[in-house]
CSV table of C-alpha atoms in Angstrom, one decimal:
chain,number,residue,atom,x,y,z
A,1,MET,CA,40.5,67.0,114.3
A,2,THR,CA,43.7,69.1,114.6
A,3,ASP,CA,44.3,72.6,116.0
A,4,TYR,CA,47.0,73.0,113.2
A,5,ASP,CA,47.5,76.2,111.1
A,6,PRO,CA,46.4,75.4,107.6
A,7,ALA,CA,49.1,77.8,106.2
A,8,ALA,CA,51.8,76.3,108.8
A,9,GLU,CA,50.9,72.7,107.5
A,10,GLN,CA,51.1,74.1,103.6
A,11,VAL,CA,54.5,75.3,104.5
A,12,TRP,CA,55.5,71.8,106.1
A,13,ILE,CA,54.4,70.0,103.2
A,14,THR,CA,56.3,72.2,100.6
A,15,ASP,CA,59.5,71.9,103.1
A,16,ALA,CA,58.9,68.1,102.9
A,17,LEU,CA,58.2,68.1,99.5
A,18,ASN,CA,62.2,69.5,99.3
A,19,GLY,CA,63.3,66.9,100.9
A,20,ASP,CA,63.1,68.2,104.8
A,21,ASP,CA,62.5,65.3,107.2
A,22,GLN,CA,61.8,67.4,110.0
A,23,ALA,CA,59.2,69.3,108.4
A,24,PHE,CA,57.3,65.9,107.6
A,25,ALA,CA,57.9,65.1,111.3
A,26,LEU,CA,55.8,68.0,112.2
A,27,LEU,CA,53.0,66.8,110.1
A,28,VAL,CA,53.5,63.4,111.7
A,29,GLU,CA,53.3,64.9,115.0
A,30,ALA,CA,49.9,66.7,113.9
A,31,TYR,CA,48.4,63.6,112.7
A,32,GLN,CA,49.6,60.5,114.5
A,33,ARG,CA,46.4,60.7,117.1
A,34,PRO,CA,43.8,60.6,114.3
A,35,VAL,CA,46.0,58.1,112.0
A,36,PHE,CA,46.3,55.9,114.9
A,37,ASN,CA,43.0,55.9,116.2
A,38,LEU,CA,41.7,54.9,112.8
A,39,CYS,CA,44.0,52.1,112.8
A,40,TYR,CA,43.1,51.0,116.1
A,41,ARG,CA,39.6,51.5,115.3
A,42,MET,CA,40.0,49.1,112.2
A,43,LEU,CA,42.4,46.6,113.7
A,44,GLY,CA,41.2,46.4,117.2
A,45,ASP,CA,45.0,45.7,118.2
A,46,PRO,CA,47.1,48.5,119.4
A,47,LEU,CA,50.2,46.7,118.6
A,48,GLU,CA,49.4,46.3,114.7
A,49,ALA,CA,47.8,49.7,114.8
A,50,GLU,CA,51.0,51.3,115.5
A,51,ASP,CA,52.8,49.3,113.1
A,52,ALA,CA,49.7,50.3,110.8
A,53,SER,CA,50.1,54.2,111.3
A,54,GLN,CA,53.9,53.8,110.9
A,55,GLU,CA,53.4,52.5,107.4
A,56,SER,CA,50.9,54.6,106.6
A,57,PHE,CA,53.0,57.8,107.5
A,58,LEU,CA,55.8,55.9,105.7
A,59,ARG,CA,53.7,55.5,102.6
A,60,ALA,CA,52.6,58.9,103.0
A,61,HIS,CA,56.2,60.3,102.9
A,62,ARG,CA,56.9,57.9,99.8
A,63,ASN,CA,54.3,59.3,97.8
A,64,LEU,CA,53.9,63.0,98.8
A,65,ARG,CA,55.0,64.4,95.5
A,66,ARG,CA,51.3,63.0,94.7
A,67,TYR,CA,49.6,64.6,97.3
A,68,ASP,CA,47.1,66.9,95.7
A,69,PRO,CA,47.3,70.2,97.7
A,70,GLU,CA,43.4,71.2,96.8
A,71,ARG,CA,42.4,68.3,99.1
A,72,LYS,CA,43.0,68.2,102.7
A,73,PHE,CA,45.9,66.7,104.1
A,74,ALA,CA,43.9,64.9,106.9
A,75,THR,CA,41.6,63.7,104.3
A,76,TRP,CA,44.6,62.4,102.2
A,77,ILE,CA,46.4,60.9,105.1
A,78,LEU,CA,43.4,59.0,106.3
A,79,SER,CA,42.6,57.6,103.3
A,80,ILE,CA,46.2,56.1,103.2
A,81,ALA,CA,45.5,54.7,106.6
A,82,SER,CA,42.2,53.3,105.8
A,83,HIS,CA,43.5,51.7,102.3
A,84,TYR,CA,46.2,50.0,104.3
A,85,CYS,CA,44.1,48.4,107.0
A,86,ILE,CA,41.4,47.6,104.6
A,87,ASP,CA,44.1,45.5,102.8
A,88,ARG,CA,44.9,44.2,106.2
A,89,LEU,CA,41.9,43.3,107.4
A,90,ARG,CA,41.7,41.2,103.9
A,91,ARG,CA,44.8,39.6,104.1
A,92,ARG,CA,44.3,38.2,108.1
A,93,ARG,CA,41.4,37.2,110.3
A,94,LEU,CA,41.4,39.9,113.3
A,95,LYS,CA,43.4,38.5,116.3
A,96,MET,CA,41.8,38.6,119.7
A,97,VAL,CA,44.1,40.8,122.1
A,98,SER,CA,43.9,40.7,125.6
A,99,MET,CA,43.3,44.0,127.4
A,100,GLU,CA,46.8,43.6,129.2
A,101,GLU,CA,48.5,44.1,125.5
A,102,LEU,CA,47.1,48.1,125.3
A,103,LEU,CA,49.9,50.1,125.4
A,104,PRO,CA,50.4,52.7,128.2
A,105,GLY,CA,48.8,55.9,127.6
A,106,GLN,CA,46.7,54.7,125.1
A,107,GLU,CA,43.2,54.4,126.8
A,108,GLY,CA,42.2,57.7,126.1
A,109,PRO,CA,42.5,61.7,127.1
A,110,HIS,CA,42.9,60.9,131.1
A,111,PRO,CA,46.9,60.7,131.8
A,112,ASP,CA,46.2,58.9,135.1
A,113,PRO,CA,43.0,57.3,135.9
A,114,GLY,CA,42.4,55.3,138.9
A,115,PRO,CA,41.7,51.0,138.5
A,116,GLU,CA,37.8,51.6,138.4
A,117,ASP,CA,37.9,54.2,135.4
A,118,ARG,CA,40.7,52.3,133.6
A,119,PHE,CA,39.0,49.3,133.7
A,120,ALA,CA,35.5,50.8,132.8
A,121,ARG,CA,37.2,52.4,129.6
A,122,LEU,CA,38.9,49.4,128.6
A,123,GLU,CA,36.0,47.5,128.8
A,124,MET,CA,34.3,50.0,126.6
A,125,GLN,CA,37.0,49.8,124.4
A,126,GLU,CA,36.4,45.9,124.1
A,127,GLN,CA,32.8,46.7,123.7
A,128,VAL,CA,33.4,48.8,120.6
A,129,LYS,CA,36.1,46.7,119.2
A,130,GLY,CA,33.3,43.5,119.6
A,131,MET,CA,30.8,45.9,117.8
A,132,LEU,CA,33.2,47.2,115.2
A,133,GLY,CA,34.2,43.7,114.5
A,134,THR,CA,31.0,42.4,113.3
A,135,LEU,CA,31.5,45.0,110.0
A,136,SER,CA,33.1,44.3,106.6
A,137,ALA,CA,36.5,46.4,106.5
A,138,VAL,CA,35.1,49.1,104.4
A,139,ASP,CA,32.0,49.2,106.3
A,140,ARG,CA,34.0,49.7,109.5
A,141,ALA,CA,36.0,52.5,107.8
A,142,ALA,CA,33.2,54.0,106.8
A,143,VAL,CA,31.7,53.7,110.7
A,144,ILE,CA,34.7,55.2,112.3
A,145,LEU,CA,35.0,57.9,109.9
A,146,LEU,CA,31.3,59.1,110.9
A,147,TYR,CA,31.5,58.5,114.3
A,148,TRP,CA,34.8,59.7,115.4
A,149,TYR,CA,36.0,62.0,112.9
A,150,ASP,CA,32.7,63.2,112.5
A,151,TYR,CA,33.0,63.4,108.1
A,152,SER,CA,30.3,64.1,105.8
A,153,TYR,CA,29.1,61.6,103.3
A,154,GLU,CA,31.7,63.4,100.6
A,155,GLU,CA,34.4,63.3,102.8
A,156,ILE,CA,34.2,59.7,103.3
A,157,GLY,CA,33.6,59.1,99.7
A,158,SER,CA,36.9,60.7,99.3
A,159,VAL,CA,38.7,58.9,102.0
A,160,LEU,CA,37.6,55.6,100.6
A,161,SER,CA,37.1,56.4,97.0
A,162,LEU,CA,33.4,55.4,97.0
A,163,SER,CA,30.7,57.6,95.5
A,164,ILE,CA,28.2,59.1,97.8
A,165,SER,CA,25.3,56.7,97.0
A,166,ALA,CA,28.0,53.9,98.0
A,167,VAL,CA,28.7,55.4,101.1
A,168,LYS,CA,25.3,56.1,102.2
A,169,SER,CA,24.2,52.4,101.5
A,170,ARG,CA,27.3,50.9,103.2
A,171,LEU,CA,26.9,53.3,106.5
A,172,HIS,CA,23.1,52.2,106.1
A,173,ARG,CA,23.6,48.7,106.1
A,174,ALA,CA,26.4,48.9,108.8
A,175,ARG,CA,24.3,51.3,111.1
A,176,ARG,CA,21.4,48.8,110.8
A,177,GLU,CA,23.7,45.6,111.4
A,178,LEU,CA,25.0,47.6,114.6
A,179,ALA,CA,22.1,48.7,115.7
A,180,THR,CA,20.2,45.1,115.5
A,181,ASN,CA,23.1,43.2,117.1
A,182,TRP,CA,22.8,46.1,119.6
A,183,GLN,CA,19.3,45.0,120.1
A,184,GLN,CA,20.2,41.7,120.3
A,185,ARG,CA,22.3,42.4,123.1
A,186,GLU,CA,20.7,44.3,125.4
A,187,GLY,CA,17.8,42.2,125.1
A,188,PHE,CA,15.6,44.5,123.4
A,189,LEU,CA,13.8,41.3,121.4
A,190,GLN,CA,13.1,39.8,124.3
A,191,GLY,CA,12.4,43.1,126.5
A,192,GLY,CA,9.7,45.5,127.1
A,193,VAL,CA,8.9,47.7,124.3
A,194,LYS,CA,9.6,51.3,125.1
A,195,ASN,CA,7.2,53.4,122.7
A,196,GLY,CA,7.5,57.4,122.0
A,197,PRO,CA,9.1,59.6,119.7
A,198,SER,CA,12.4,60.6,122.1
A,199,ALA,CA,13.7,57.0,120.4
A,200,VAL,CA,14.4,59.6,117.4
A,201,ARG,CA,18.0,61.3,117.5
A,202,SER,CA,17.7,64.9,116.7
A,203,ASP,CA,21.4,64.7,115.6
A,204,ALA,CA,21.8,61.1,114.1
A,205,VAL,CA,22.6,61.3,110.5
B,1,MET,CA,2.4,48.0,106.7
B,2,ASP,CA,5.7,48.8,104.7
B,3,HIS,CA,8.4,49.4,107.2
B,4,LEU,CA,11.0,50.0,104.8
B,5,PRO,CA,10.6,53.7,103.6
B,6,PHE,CA,10.6,54.6,107.9
B,7,GLU,CA,13.8,52.7,108.0
B,8,ALA,CA,15.7,54.7,105.6
B,9,MET,CA,14.2,57.7,107.0
B,10,LEU,CA,15.7,56.3,110.6
B,11,PHE,CA,19.1,55.9,109.1
B,12,ASP,CA,19.0,59.3,107.2
B,13,VAL,CA,17.3,61.9,109.9
B,14,LYS,CA,19.8,64.7,109.4
B,15,HIS,CA,18.6,65.1,105.9
B,16,LEU,CA,14.8,64.8,106.5
B,17,THR,CA,12.4,67.7,106.0
B,18,SER,CA,10.1,68.6,108.7
B,19,VAL,CA,7.2,67.1,106.8
B,20,GLN,CA,9.3,63.5,106.6
B,21,ARG,CA,10.1,64.0,110.0
B,22,ALA,CA,6.8,64.4,111.6
B,23,GLU,CA,5.7,61.1,109.5
B,24,LEU,CA,8.4,59.1,110.9
B,25,GLU,CA,7.7,60.2,114.2
B,26,SER,CA,4.1,59.6,114.0
B,27,HIS,CA,5.2,55.9,112.5
B,28,LEU,CA,7.6,55.3,115.6
B,29,ALA,CA,4.6,56.1,118.1
B,30,SER,CA,2.2,53.5,116.3
B,31,CYS,CA,4.9,51.1,115.2
B,32,SER,CA,6.7,49.0,118.2
B,33,SER,CA,9.4,47.2,115.8
B,34,CYS,CA,10.7,50.4,114.2
B,35,ASN,CA,10.5,52.6,118.1
B,36,GLU,CA,12.9,49.4,119.2
B,37,LEU,CA,15.3,49.9,116.2
B,38,ALA,CA,15.5,53.9,116.6
B,39,ARG,CA,16.1,53.4,120.2
B,40,ALA,CA,18.8,50.2,119.9
B,41,LEU,CA,20.7,52.6,117.3
B,42,SER,CA,20.3,55.8,119.3
B,43,GLN,CA,21.9,53.9,122.0
B,44,MET,CA,24.7,52.3,120.0
B,45,GLU,CA,25.2,55.9,118.9
B,46,ASP,CA,25.8,57.3,122.3
B,47,HIS,CA,27.9,54.0,123.3
B,48,LEU,CA,30.4,54.6,120.3
B,49,ALA,CA,30.4,58.7,121.0
B,50,GLY,CA,31.4,57.4,124.3
B,51,ALA,CA,34.5,55.8,123.1
B,52,ALA,CA,37.1,58.5,123.1
B,53,MET,CA,39.9,58.7,120.3
B,54,VAL,CA,42.6,57.0,121.2
B,55,ALA,CA,46.5,58.2,120.9
B,56,PRO,CA,49.7,56.3,120.3
B,57,ALA,CA,52.3,55.2,122.9
B,58,GLU,CA,54.6,58.0,123.6
B,59,GLY,CA,57.7,58.8,121.1
B,60,PHE,CA,55.8,57.9,118.3
B,61,GLY,CA,57.4,60.8,116.1
B,62,LEU,CA,61.0,59.1,116.9
B,63,ARG,CA,59.8,55.5,116.3
B,64,PHE,CA,58.6,57.0,113.0
B,65,GLN,CA,61.9,59.0,112.6
B,66,SER,CA,64.2,55.5,113.3
B,67,ARG,CA,61.8,53.5,111.3
B,68,LEU,CA,62.2,56.0,108.0
B,69,LYS,CA,66.1,56.1,108.3
B,70,ALA,CA,65.9,52.1,108.1
B,71,ARG,CA,63.8,52.3,105.0
B,72,GLN,CA,65.9,54.5,103.3
B,73,ARG,CA,69.2,53.1,104.0
B,74,LYS,CA,67.4,49.6,102.9
B,75,ALA,CA,66.2,51.6,99.4
B,76,HIS,CA,69.7,52.7,99.2
B,77,GLY,CA,71.2,49.4,99.6
B,78,ARG,CA,68.5,47.7,97.1
B,79,LEU,CA,69.4,50.9,94.7
B,80,PHE,CA,73.1,50.3,95.1
B,81,GLY,CA,72.4,46.1,94.5
B,82,LEU,CA,70.3,47.2,91.3
B,83,SER,CA,73.0,49.3,90.0
B,84,VAL,CA,75.4,46.1,90.3
B,85,MET,CA,73.1,43.8,88.5
B,86,MET,CA,72.7,46.6,85.6
B,87,ILE,CA,76.1,46.9,84.9
B,88,THR,CA,77.0,43.3,84.9
B,89,ALA,CA,73.8,42.7,83.0
B,90,GLY,CA,75.0,45.7,80.4
B,91,VAL,CA,78.4,44.1,80.1
B,92,VAL,CA,76.8,40.2,79.5
B,93,ALA,CA,74.5,42.0,77.0
B,94,LEU,CA,77.4,43.9,75.2
B,95,ALA,CA,79.4,40.8,75.3
B,96,VAL,CA,76.6,38.7,73.8
B,97,LEU,CA,75.6,41.6,71.1
B,98,PHE,CA,79.1,42.5,69.9
B,99,GLY,CA,81.8,40.0,71.4
B,100,GLY,CA,83.0,39.1,67.9
B,101,GLU,CA,83.4,42.7,67.0
B,102,ILE,CA,85.3,43.2,70.1
B,103,ILE,CA,87.3,40.3,69.6
B,104,SER,CA,88.3,41.5,66.2
B,105,TRP,CA,89.0,44.9,67.6
B,106,LEU,CA,91.0,43.4,70.3
B,107,ALA,CA,93.2,40.8,67.9
B,108,PRO,CA,95.7,43.2,66.2
B,109,LEU,CA,96.4,44.6,69.9
B,110,VAL,CA,96.9,41.6,71.4
B,111,SER,CA,99.1,40.0,68.4
B,112,THR,CA,101.3,43.3,69.0
B,113,GLY,CA,101.6,42.4,72.5
B,114,MET,CA,102.1,39.1,71.8
B,115,LYS,CA,105.5,40.4,69.1
B,116,SER,CA,106.7,42.6,71.7
B,117,LEU,CA,106.9,39.4,74.2
B,118,VAL,CA,108.6,37.2,71.4
B,119,GLU,CA,110.9,40.3,71.1
B,120,ILE,CA,111.3,40.5,74.8
B,121,MET,CA,112.3,37.0,75.1
B,122,ARG,CA,114.7,36.8,72.2
B,123,ILE,CA,116.7,40.0,73.6
B,124,SER,CA,116.8,37.9,77.1
B,125,ALA,CA,117.9,34.9,75.0
B,126,LEU,CA,120.9,37.1,73.1
B,127,PHE,CA,121.9,38.4,76.7
B,128,SER,CA,122.3,35.2,77.7
B,129,LEU,CA,124.1,34.0,74.8
B,130,LEU,CA,126.3,36.8,75.3
B,131,GLY,CA,126.9,36.0,79.1
B,132,ASP,CA,127.7,32.6,78.2
B,133,PHE,CA,130.4,33.6,75.4
B,134,MET,CA,131.8,36.2,77.9
B,135,ALA,CA,132.0,33.5,80.5
B,136,LEU,CA,133.9,31.4,78.0
B,137,LEU,CA,136.2,34.1,76.8
B,138,VAL,CA,137.3,34.4,80.5
B,139,GLU,CA,137.4,31.2,81.4
B,140,ASN,CA,139.9,30.5,77.8
B,141,ILE,CA,142.3,34.1,78.8
B,142,VAL,CA,142.3,33.2,82.5
B,143,GLY,CA,143.3,29.9,81.8
B,144,SER,CA,146.2,30.9,79.3
B,145,LEU,CA,147.8,33.5,81.8
B,146,THR,CA,150.9,33.3,84.1
B,147,PRO,CA,150.2,33.9,87.8
B,148,ALA,CA,152.8,37.1,87.1
B,149,TYR,CA,150.2,38.1,84.6
B,150,LEU,CA,147.2,37.5,87.1
B,151,LEU,CA,148.6,39.2,90.0
B,152,ALA,CA,149.6,42.0,87.7
B,153,GLY,CA,146.1,42.5,86.4
B,154,SER,CA,144.5,42.3,89.5
B,155,VAL,CA,146.8,44.5,91.2
B,156,ALA,CA,146.2,47.4,88.3
B,157,PHE,CA,142.5,46.5,88.6
B,158,SER,CA,142.4,47.0,92.5
B,159,GLY,CA,144.3,50.3,91.9
B,160,MET,CA,141.8,51.2,89.5
B,161,LEU,CA,138.7,50.6,91.4
B,162,GLY,CA,140.5,52.5,94.5
B,163,ILE,CA,141.1,55.4,92.5
B,164,TRP,CA,137.5,55.5,91.0
B,165,ILE,CA,136.1,55.1,95.0
B,166,LEU,CA,138.4,58.1,96.2
B,167,SER,CA,137.1,60.0,93.4
B,168,LEU,CA,133.8,59.3,94.4
B,169,TYR,CA,134.5,60.1,98.0
B,170,ARG,CA,136.0,63.5,97.2
B,171,MET,CA,133.2,64.4,95.0
B,172,ASN,CA,131.3,63.7,97.6
B,173,SER,CA,132.9,65.8,100.1
B,174,GLN,CA,133.6,68.8,98.1
B,175,PHE,CA,129.4,68.5,97.7
B,176,VAL,CA,128.8,68.4,101.3
B,177,ARG,CA,131.0,71.2,101.9
B,178,LYS,CA,129.2,73.7,99.1
B,179,GLU,CA,126.1,72.9,101.0
């Protein structure tokens, strides 16, 4: 997820525990992108995602003494962000956001995309947002951790405080729902049947 | 045909044995509904994989720092307010619990203070009485003296006052010279 040296990360954590806010700033720098992406995928609104990711880091800073060094810091911070977003989603209905509301520099890895490219990627983000928006908060978090972070069932369970069987069950349900929605959207039910063994992905979970 | 076991396999392909995988492939070749679901799942996953990880706007770290400082200031303010409240509550609790004892302990001190005040007032009254007596005395003496005695007394008083001022001046001059 990040290219940072684990040893350096441990030093930052130790320094931050000793009250060095600059060391914690380095941790923020290292994990801002994964945390923001998780919040954005969960909440679907860049402004809310910014607020949620800032709040997640503040909570991490406040509770740093509770951090277990045996655990990966990424798992811990993503766990904080996931739970915060789940609580937030439960408190309110997801607000719809127009494409113009996206903050500059948030669309993807390309620094200066052309208008068509930008529009295509914005459209894709909107589609993804629509797809994820049909899932419950916890199922959504599990799907995001699976597809964007490539987390195993164990890691997802650790982040969301769920058992492995619960993760499997939730992912099965969520992925089935996403696939069914996709079928309906693409007109699979009305369209022609496309038989063949190629329908099974070799890399699918 | 029961599709559920194959559907379960479809959503857990990564963990299937080669035998299970062959069974699934065989089923998908003959079952159009499961095949459609498999294809939809594959396309949906490709679509999600195409959505890149989004990054926050520039200056996220700086915004975090300023928010952290604001939060720390707020926490300190809250701590100060809480301390004031605790002290006030402590004082009130002490007053309620030990008010009687504190008053009984303070009573002698208050009594002594009151006595001292009465003494001061008595002394000032005495001085006032003395002042009245002196005024009366001067008035009576001055009233009984002839103008010649008054003049002589005034001259003598003025002379003594002059000698005193002169000696003060000389002492001062000598001190300045020494310095």
